[in-house]
CSV table of C-alpha atoms and ligand atoms in Angstrom, one decimal:
chain,number,residue,atom,x,y,z
H,30,MET,CA,-22.6,-3.9,-4.6
H,31,THR,CA,-22.0,-7.2,-6.8
H,32,HIS,CA,-23.7,-10.3,-5.8
H,33,ASP,CA,-20.6,-12.0,-4.5
H,34,ALA,CA,-20.1,-9.0,-2.2
H,35,THR,CA,-23.7,-9.2,-1.0
H,36,ILE,CA,-23.4,-12.7,-0.4
H,37,LEU,CA,-20.2,-12.3,1.7
H,38,THR,CA,-21.6,-9.4,3.7
H,39,HIS,CA,-24.6,-11.5,4.7
H,40,LEU,CA,-22.6,-14.5,5.6
H,41,ARG,CA,-20.4,-12.3,7.8
H,42,ARG,CA,-23.3,-10.8,9.3
H,43,VAL,CA,-25.1,-13.8,10.2
H,44,ALA,CA,-21.8,-15.7,11.3
H,45,ASP,CA,-22.5,-19.1,12.7
H,46,THR,CA,-26.3,-18.8,12.6
H,47,GLY,CA,-26.2,-19.1,8.7
H,48,VAL,CA,-28.4,-17.9,6.0
H,49,SER,CA,-30.8,-20.0,3.8
H,50,GLY,CA,-30.2,-20.0,-0.1
H,51,ALA,CA,-33.9,-19.0,-0.2
H,52,ALA,CA,-33.1,-15.9,2.0
H,53,LEU,CA,-30.1,-14.9,-0.1
H,54,ALA,CA,-32.2,-15.4,-3.3
H,55,SER,CA,-34.7,-13.1,-2.1
H,56,ILE,CA,-32.1,-10.4,-1.0
H,57,LEU,CA,-30.5,-10.5,-4.4
H,58,GLY,CA,-33.6,-11.0,-6.4
H,59,VAL,CA,-32.2,-14.0,-8.3
H,60,SER,CA,-33.1,-17.8,-8.2
H,61,ARG,CA,-31.8,-20.2,-5.6
H,62,ALA,CA,-29.9,-22.0,-8.5
H,63,ALA,CA,-28.3,-18.5,-9.2
H,64,VAL,CA,-27.1,-18.2,-5.5
H,65,TRP,CA,-25.7,-21.7,-5.6
H,66,ALA,CA,-23.7,-20.9,-8.6
H,67,ARG,CA,-22.2,-17.9,-6.8
H,68,ILE,CA,-21.5,-19.8,-3.7
H,69,GLU,CA,-19.7,-22.5,-5.9
H,70,GLU,CA,-17.6,-19.8,-7.5
H,71,LEU,CA,-16.6,-18.3,-4.1
H,72,ARG,CA,-15.6,-21.7,-2.9
H,73,ARG,CA,-13.5,-22.1,-6.0
H,74,LEU,CA,-11.7,-18.9,-4.9
H,75,GLY,CA,-11.1,-20.5,-1.5
H,76,TYR,CA,-13.9,-19.3,0.7
H,77,GLU,CA,-15.0,-22.3,2.8
H,78,ILE,CA,-18.7,-22.1,2.8
H,79,GLU,CA,-20.5,-25.0,4.6
H,80,ALA,CA,-24.1,-25.8,3.4
H,81,SER,CA,-26.2,-27.4,6.1
H,82,PRO,CA,-29.9,-28.4,5.6
H,83,HIS,CA,-30.9,-26.7,8.8
H,84,ARG,CA,-28.7,-23.5,9.0
H,85,GLY,CA,-28.3,-22.9,5.2
H,86,TYR,CA,-24.9,-21.4,4.3
H,87,VAL,CA,-22.3,-20.5,6.9
H,88,LEU,CA,-18.9,-18.9,6.2
H,89,ARG,CA,-16.3,-20.9,7.9
H,90,ALA,CA,-13.0,-19.5,6.6
H,91,VAL,CA,-11.9,-16.8,4.2
H,92,PRO,CA,-8.8,-17.4,1.9
H,93,ASP,CA,-5.9,-15.0,1.8
H,94,VAL,CA,-7.1,-13.6,-1.5
H,95,LEU,CA,-7.7,-10.0,-2.5
H,96,HIS,CA,-11.3,-9.7,-3.9
H,97,ALA,CA,-12.2,-6.4,-5.3
H,98,ASP,CA,-16.0,-6.4,-4.6
H,99,ASP,CA,-15.5,-7.9,-1.3
H,100,LEU,CA,-12.9,-5.2,-0.2
H,101,LEU,CA,-15.1,-2.4,-1.5
H,102,ALA,CA,-18.1,-3.9,0.4
H,103,ARG,CA,-16.0,-4.0,3.6
H,104,LEU,CA,-14.2,-0.6,3.2
H,105,GLY,CA,-16.7,1.8,4.8
H,106,LYS,CA,-16.5,5.5,4.5
H,107,ILE,CA,-13.6,7.1,2.6
H,108,ARG,CA,-13.2,10.4,1.0
H,109,ILE,CA,-11.2,9.7,-2.2
H,110,ILE,CA,-8.7,6.8,-2.1
H,111,GLY,CA,-10.6,3.6,-2.6
H,112,ARG,CA,-13.6,5.0,-4.5
H,113,ASP,CA,-12.9,2.3,-7.0
H,114,LEU,CA,-10.7,-0.7,-6.7
H,115,ARG,CA,-9.4,-3.5,-9.1
H,116,VAL,CA,-7.5,-6.7,-8.4
H,117,PHE,CA,-5.3,-8.2,-11.2
H,118,HIS,CA,-4.1,-11.8,-10.9
H,119,GLU,CA,-1.0,-10.7,-12.8
H,120,THR,CA,0.3,-7.5,-14.3
H,121,THR,CA,3.6,-5.9,-15.5
H,122,SER,CA,3.5,-3.2,-12.8
H,123,THR,CA,0.5,-1.7,-11.1
H,124,ASN,CA,2.0,1.5,-11.8
H,125,ASP,CA,1.5,1.0,-15.5
H,126,VAL,CA,-2.2,0.1,-15.2
H,127,ILE,CA,-2.7,3.3,-13.3
H,128,GLU,CA,-0.9,5.3,-15.7
H,129,ARG,CA,-3.2,3.9,-18.5
H,130,LEU,CA,-6.2,4.7,-16.4
H,131,ALA,CA,-4.9,8.3,-15.9
H,132,ILE,CA,-4.3,8.9,-19.4
H,133,ASP,CA,-8.0,7.6,-20.1
H,134,GLY,CA,-9.3,10.4,-17.8
H,135,VAL,CA,-10.2,8.2,-14.9
H,136,ALA,CA,-11.0,10.1,-11.6
H,137,GLU,CA,-8.3,10.1,-8.7
H,138,GLY,CA,-8.9,7.5,-6.0
H,139,ILE,CA,-8.8,4.3,-7.9
H,140,LEU,CA,-6.7,1.6,-6.7
H,141,VAL,CA,-5.1,-1.3,-8.5
H,142,PHE,CA,-3.9,-4.4,-6.7
H,143,ALA,CA,-1.9,-7.3,-8.3
H,144,GLU,CA,-1.5,-10.6,-6.9
H,145,THR,CA,1.9,-10.6,-8.6
H,146,GLN,CA,3.8,-8.3,-10.9
H,147,THR,CA,6.1,-9.5,-13.7
H,148,ALA,CA,7.9,-6.2,-14.0
H,149,GLY,CA,7.5,-4.5,-10.7
H,150,ARG,CA,9.8,-1.5,-10.4
H,151,GLY,CA,11.5,0.6,-7.8
H,152,ARG,CA,13.2,3.9,-8.4
H,153,LEU,CA,15.7,4.4,-11.3
H,154,GLY,CA,14.3,1.4,-13.0
H,155,ARG,CA,15.4,-1.0,-10.3
H,156,HIS,CA,13.5,-4.2,-9.9
H,157,TRP,CA,10.9,-4.8,-7.2
H,158,ILE,CA,10.2,-8.5,-6.3
H,159,SER,CA,6.5,-9.2,-6.1
H,160,PRO,CA,5.8,-13.0,-5.4
H,161,PRO,CA,2.3,-13.9,-5.9
H,162,GLY,CA,-0.1,-13.8,-2.9
H,163,LEU,CA,2.5,-12.9,-0.4
H,164,GLY,CA,2.6,-9.0,-0.3
H,165,LEU,CA,0.5,-6.1,-1.1
H,166,TRP,CA,1.6,-4.7,-4.5
H,167,PHE,CA,-0.7,-1.8,-5.5
H,168,SER,CA,-1.0,1.7,-7.0
H,169,VAL,CA,-3.3,4.5,-6.5
H,170,LEU,CA,-4.1,7.5,-9.1
H,171,LEU,CA,-3.8,10.9,-7.5
H,172,ARG,CA,-4.8,14.3,-9.0
H,173,PRO,CA,-3.6,16.4,-6.1
H,174,LYS,CA,-3.8,20.2,-6.0
H,175,LEU,CA,-0.2,20.7,-5.2
H,176,SER,CA,2.6,22.3,-7.2
H,177,PRO,CA,4.9,19.6,-8.8
H,178,MET,CA,7.7,20.6,-6.2
H,179,ALA,CA,5.4,19.4,-3.2
H,180,THR,CA,5.2,15.8,-4.7
H,181,THR,CA,7.7,14.7,-1.9
H,182,GLN,CA,4.8,15.5,0.4
H,183,LEU,CA,2.8,12.8,-1.0
H,184,THR,CA,5.7,10.1,-0.6
H,185,VAL,CA,6.5,11.3,2.9
H,186,ALA,CA,2.6,11.3,3.9
H,187,SER,CA,2.2,7.9,2.3
H,188,ALA,CA,5.0,6.4,4.5
H,189,VAL,CA,3.4,7.7,7.5
H,190,ALA,CA,0.1,6.1,6.4
H,191,VAL,CA,1.8,2.9,5.8
H,192,ALA,CA,3.6,3.0,9.2
H,193,ARG,CA,0.4,3.6,11.0
H,194,ALA,CA,-1.5,0.8,9.1
H,195,ILE,CA,1.2,-1.5,10.0
H,196,GLU,CA,1.3,-0.6,13.6
H,197,SER,CA,-2.4,-0.9,14.1
H,198,GLN,CA,-2.6,-4.4,12.3
H,199,THR,CA,0.5,-6.0,13.7
H,200,GLN,CA,1.6,-4.0,16.8
H,201,LEU,CA,5.0,-3.7,15.1
H,202,LYS,CA,6.9,-0.4,15.5
H,203,PRO,CA,8.0,0.4,12.0
H,204,GLN,CA,10.5,3.3,11.1
H,205,ILE,CA,10.7,5.5,8.2
H,206,LYS,CA,13.8,6.1,6.2
H,207,TRP,CA,13.7,9.1,4.0
H,208,PRO,CA,12.2,9.4,1.5
H,209,ASN,CA,10.3,6.2,0.7
H,210,ASP,CA,11.4,3.0,2.9
H,211,ILE,CA,9.6,1.5,5.9
H,212,ILE,CA,11.9,-0.3,8.0
H,213,LEU,CA,11.7,-3.1,10.5
H,214,ASN,CA,14.6,-4.1,12.6
H,215,GLY,CA,16.9,-2.3,10.1
H,216,ARG,CA,15.5,-4.2,7.1
H,217,LYS,CA,13.1,-2.9,4.3
H,218,VAL,CA,9.6,-4.1,4.6
H,219,CYS,CA,8.0,-1.7,2.1
H,220,GLY,CA,9.0,0.6,-0.6
H,221,ILE,CA,6.9,3.6,-2.2
H,222,LEU,CA,7.4,4.8,-5.7
H,223,THR,CA,5.7,8.1,-6.4
H,224,GLU,CA,5.6,8.8,-10.4
H,225,LEU,CA,4.8,12.2,-11.4
H,226,SER,CA,3.2,13.5,-14.8
H,227,ALA,CA,3.3,17.3,-14.7
H,228,GLU,CA,3.4,20.4,-16.6
H,229,MET,CA,5.6,23.4,-15.4
H,230,ASP,CA,3.4,24.4,-12.5
H,231,ARG,CA,0.7,22.0,-12.5
H,232,ILE,CA,0.3,18.2,-11.6
H,233,ARG,CA,-1.5,16.3,-14.3
H,234,TYR,CA,-1.5,13.2,-12.1
H,235,VAL,CA,0.6,11.2,-9.5
H,236,THR,CA,1.0,7.4,-9.6
H,237,LEU,CA,1.5,6.3,-6.0
H,238,GLY,CA,2.9,2.7,-6.0
H,239,ILE,CA,3.4,0.8,-2.7
H,240,GLY,CA,5.0,-2.6,-2.2
H,241,LEU,CA,4.7,-4.1,1.2
H,242,ASP,CA,6.2,-7.6,2.0
H,243,VAL,CA,3.5,-9.3,4.1
H,244,ASN,CA,3.7,-13.1,4.4
H,245,GLN,CA,7.2,-14.2,3.0
H,246,THR,CA,9.2,-16.4,5.1
H,247,ARG,CA,13.0,-16.1,5.1
H,248,ASP,CA,13.1,-19.0,2.6
H,249,ASP,CA,10.8,-17.0,0.3
H,250,LEU,CA,13.3,-14.0,0.1
H,251,PRO,CA,15.7,-14.3,-2.9
H,252,PRO,CA,19.4,-14.4,-1.8
H,253,GLU,CA,19.9,-10.7,-2.9
H,254,LEU,CA,17.4,-9.6,-0.5
H,255,LEU,CA,18.1,-11.6,2.5
H,256,ALA,CA,20.4,-9.1,4.0
H,257,ILE,CA,18.2,-6.1,3.3
H,258,ALA,CA,14.6,-7.0,3.2
H,259,THR,CA,12.1,-8.6,5.6
H,260,SER,CA,8.3,-9.2,6.0
H,261,LEU,CA,5.7,-8.6,8.6
H,262,ARG,CA,5.5,-12.3,8.9
H,263,ILE,CA,9.2,-12.7,9.5
H,264,GLU,CA,9.2,-9.9,12.1
H,265,SER,CA,6.2,-10.9,14.1
H,266,GLY,CA,6.3,-14.7,13.7
H,267,ARG,CA,2.7,-15.0,12.3
H,268,THR,CA,0.9,-14.7,9.1
H,269,HIS,CA,-1.4,-11.7,8.4
H,270,PRO,CA,-4.6,-11.5,6.4
H,271,ARG,CA,-3.8,-9.3,3.5
H,272,ALA,CA,-7.3,-8.1,3.0
H,273,ASN,CA,-7.4,-6.6,6.4
H,274,LEU,CA,-4.1,-5.0,6.0
H,275,ALA,CA,-5.2,-3.5,2.6
H,276,LEU,CA,-8.3,-2.0,4.1
H,277,ALA,CA,-6.2,-0.3,7.1
H,278,LEU,CA,-3.8,0.8,4.4
H,279,ILE,CA,-6.6,2.4,2.1
H,280,HIS,CA,-8.1,4.3,5.3
H,281,GLU,CA,-4.7,5.8,6.5
H,282,LEU,CA,-3.8,6.8,2.9
H,283,ASP,CA,-7.1,8.6,2.5
H,284,GLU,CA,-6.8,10.2,5.7
H,285,VAL,CA,-3.3,11.6,5.0
H,286,TYR,CA,-4.1,12.5,1.5
H,287,HIS,CA,-6.9,14.7,2.7
H,288,ARG,CA,-4.7,16.4,5.1
H,289,VAL,CA,-1.9,16.9,2.3
H,290,ASN,CA,-4.7,18.4,0.0
H,291,SER,CA,-6.1,20.6,2.7
H,292,GLY,CA,-2.8,22.2,3.8
H,293,GLY,CA,-2.3,20.0,7.0
H,294,PHE,CA,1.1,18.6,5.9
H,295,ALA,CA,3.0,20.0,8.9
H,296,ARG,CA,0.9,17.9,11.2
H,297,ILE,CA,1.8,14.7,9.1
H,298,SER,CA,5.7,15.8,9.1
H,299,ASP,CA,5.5,15.9,13.0
H,300,ASP,CA,4.5,12.2,13.0
H,301,TRP,CA,6.9,11.4,10.4
H,302,ALA,CA,9.8,13.0,12.3
H,303,SER,CA,8.8,10.9,15.4
H,304,ARG,CA,9.0,7.7,13.4
H,305,CYS,CA,12.0,8.7,11.1
H,306,ASN,CA,15.4,6.8,11.7
H,307,THR,CA,17.3,9.2,9.5
H,308,LEU,CA,16.8,12.6,11.6
H,309,GLY,CA,19.6,13.6,13.7
H,310,GLU,CA,22.0,10.9,12.1
H,311,ARG,CA,25.2,11.4,10.0
H,312,ILE,CA,24.1,10.2,6.5
H,313,ARG,CA,25.4,10.1,3.0
H,314,VAL,CA,22.9,10.8,0.2
H,315,ARG,CA,23.4,9.7,-3.4
H,316,SER,CA,21.5,11.8,-5.7
H,317,GLY,CA,22.1,11.2,-9.4
H,318,ASP,CA,26.1,11.2,-9.7
H,319,ARG,CA,26.4,13.5,-6.7
H,320,THR,CA,27.0,12.3,-3.1
H,321,ILE,CA,26.5,14.6,-0.1
H,322,ARG,CA,27.5,13.8,3.4
H,323,GLY,CA,26.1,15.5,6.5
H,324,THR,CA,23.5,15.4,9.5
H,325,ALA,CA,19.9,15.0,8.5
H,326,GLU,CA,18.5,18.1,10.3
H,327,ALA,CA,14.7,18.4,9.4
H,328,LEU,CA,12.1,18.0,6.8
H,329,ASP,CA,10.8,21.3,5.2
H,330,ASP,CA,7.2,22.0,4.4
H,331,GLU,CA,7.5,20.5,0.8
H,332,GLY,CA,8.9,17.3,2.3
H,333,ALA,CA,12.5,18.0,1.3
H,334,LEU,CA,15.3,16.8,3.6
H,335,LEU,CA,17.4,19.5,5.2
H,336,LEU,CA,21.1,18.2,5.5
H,337,ARG,CA,23.9,20.2,7.4
H,338,THR,CA,26.9,19.4,5.6
H,339,GLU,CA,30.3,19.2,7.2
H,340,HIS,CA,31.1,22.8,6.3
H,341,GLY,CA,27.9,24.1,8.1
H,342,ARG,CA,25.9,24.7,4.9
H,343,LEU,CA,22.3,23.5,4.7
H,344,GLU,CA,21.5,21.5,1.7
H,345,ARG,CA,17.8,21.0,0.5
H,346,ILE,CA,17.5,17.5,-0.9
H,347,LEU,CA,14.6,16.3,-2.8
H,348,GLY,CA,15.4,12.7,-3.6
H,349,GLY,CA,18.1,10.1,-3.4
H,350,ASP,CA,19.5,7.1,-1.8
H,351,VAL,CA,20.3,7.5,1.9
H,352,THR,CA,22.8,5.5,3.8
H,353,ILE,CA,23.2,6.1,7.6
H,354,GLU,CA,26.8,6.3,8.5
H,355,LYS,CA,27.8,4.6,11.8
C,412,BT5,C1,11.3,1.4,-3.9
C,412,BT5,O1,12.3,1.7,-4.8
C,412,BT5,O2,11.5,1.0,-2.9
C,412,BT5,C2,9.9,1.5,-4.5
C,412,BT5,C3,9.3,0.2,-4.6
C,412,BT5,C4,7.8,0.2,-5.0
C,412,BT5,C5,7.1,-0.9,-5.3
C,412,BT5,C6,5.7,-0.9,-5.8
C,412,BT5,S1,4.8,-2.5,-5.8
C,412,BT5,C7,3.5,-1.6,-6.5
C,412,BT5,C8,4.0,-0.6,-7.3
C,412,BT5,N1,4.2,-1.1,-8.8
C,412,BT5,C9,5.4,-1.0,-9.1
C,412,BT5,O3,5.9,-1.5,-10.2
C,412,BT5,N2,6.1,-0.6,-8.1
C,412,BT5,C10,5.4,-0.1,-7.1
C,412,BT5,P1,13.8,1.7,-4.4
C,412,BT5,O4,14.0,2.7,-3.2
C,412,BT5,O5,14.6,2.0,-5.6
C,412,BT5,O6,14.4,0.2,-3.9
C,412,BT5,C11,14.4,-0.8,-4.9
C,412,BT5,C12,15.3,-1.7,-4.2
C,412,BT5,O7,14.6,-2.5,-3.0
C,412,BT5,C13,15.7,-2.9,-5.0
C,412,BT5,O8,17.1,-2.5,-5.8
C,412,BT5,C14,16.2,-4.1,-4.1
C,412,BT5,O9,17.3,-3.8,-3.5
C,412,BT5,C15,15.1,-3.9,-3.0
C,412,BT5,N3,13.8,-4.7,-3.1
C,412,BT5,C16,13.3,-5.3,-4.3
C,412,BT5,N4,12.2,-6.0,-4.0
C,412,BT5,C17,12.1,-5.8,-2.6
C,412,BT5,C18,11.1,-6.3,-1.8
C,412,BT5,N5,10.0,-7.2,-2.3
C,412,BT5,N6,11.1,-6.1,-0.5
C,412,BT5,C19,12.2,-5.3,0.0
C,412,BT5,N7,13.2,-4.8,-0.8
C,412,BT5,C20,13.1,-5.1,-2.1
């Protein structure tokens, strides 16, 4: 654990009682002046740390920033996702950063957050709007033991994980629109971008990118998103500490990833079905330059959508843009 994370962990533990500079210095094995310098740095990041002659240091408020060491220190037990974690102030796209780490041979499970992205992307090169400090824009490196055909399982499982985390942290009830949207009140609050590097029968790595709109107000949304997008704040009427959400997301993602890797996709897909707003509906799917209409019947064991066409044929769809037809 880094010095900052150790200091924050102790400040949280002692709460109002406070901890002296001398005690922190002895815990860290550094001088009191060195402790003071770290406290100053944490204050600069927005942590409100009071210093009183009687009680020592007391943590009064934490800022809504993502601090890699603090997140790691608070994470607790995980299997793979969250083994390592980095936070960028700004990057092009967190998927780009993960790709570079993957090519360098970094082990799976590392997460990269960015406070803002200058070239955040959706599928088919679409732009993903990622304003500073208002959302969770992050990617995870995965090296799953799946066939390339089963990558859709990861998107579906991640959507379930995101929905579970939103529900536990906000009490909102998100729905999932196949394959990669999380919806609140008919508007998109989160998108998932799964990018694959594979050989014929083997996945080299998967970059799982997730964008969750957290604390935007309607005024923060650009005009082109007003009708289609929302945020947790808009839907719940309050702001949400992003660090808590990030920790819940990591735990849920780690859990579903373990299940997918150990052949437990069927259980996840049951949960998916109960949260899905697409199943049973008449839908239109655009996939490449093809548009198919029919009723969304089920998900198969690779995560593909089974669509019953007007002619009674069952089509298996691996990806595309879904519109629900009224
Ligand atoms: C997605 O694409 O929904 C996948 C989005 C993945 C974003 C994450 S952020 C971290 C990581 N790094 C990246 O560069 N990307 C991932 P798609 O289904 O193609 O939807 C894209 C469409 O969503 C756009 O064309 C807009 O209409 C809309 N959109 C853009 N920004 C949005 C936002 N912040 N919230 C809701 N909708 C948005």
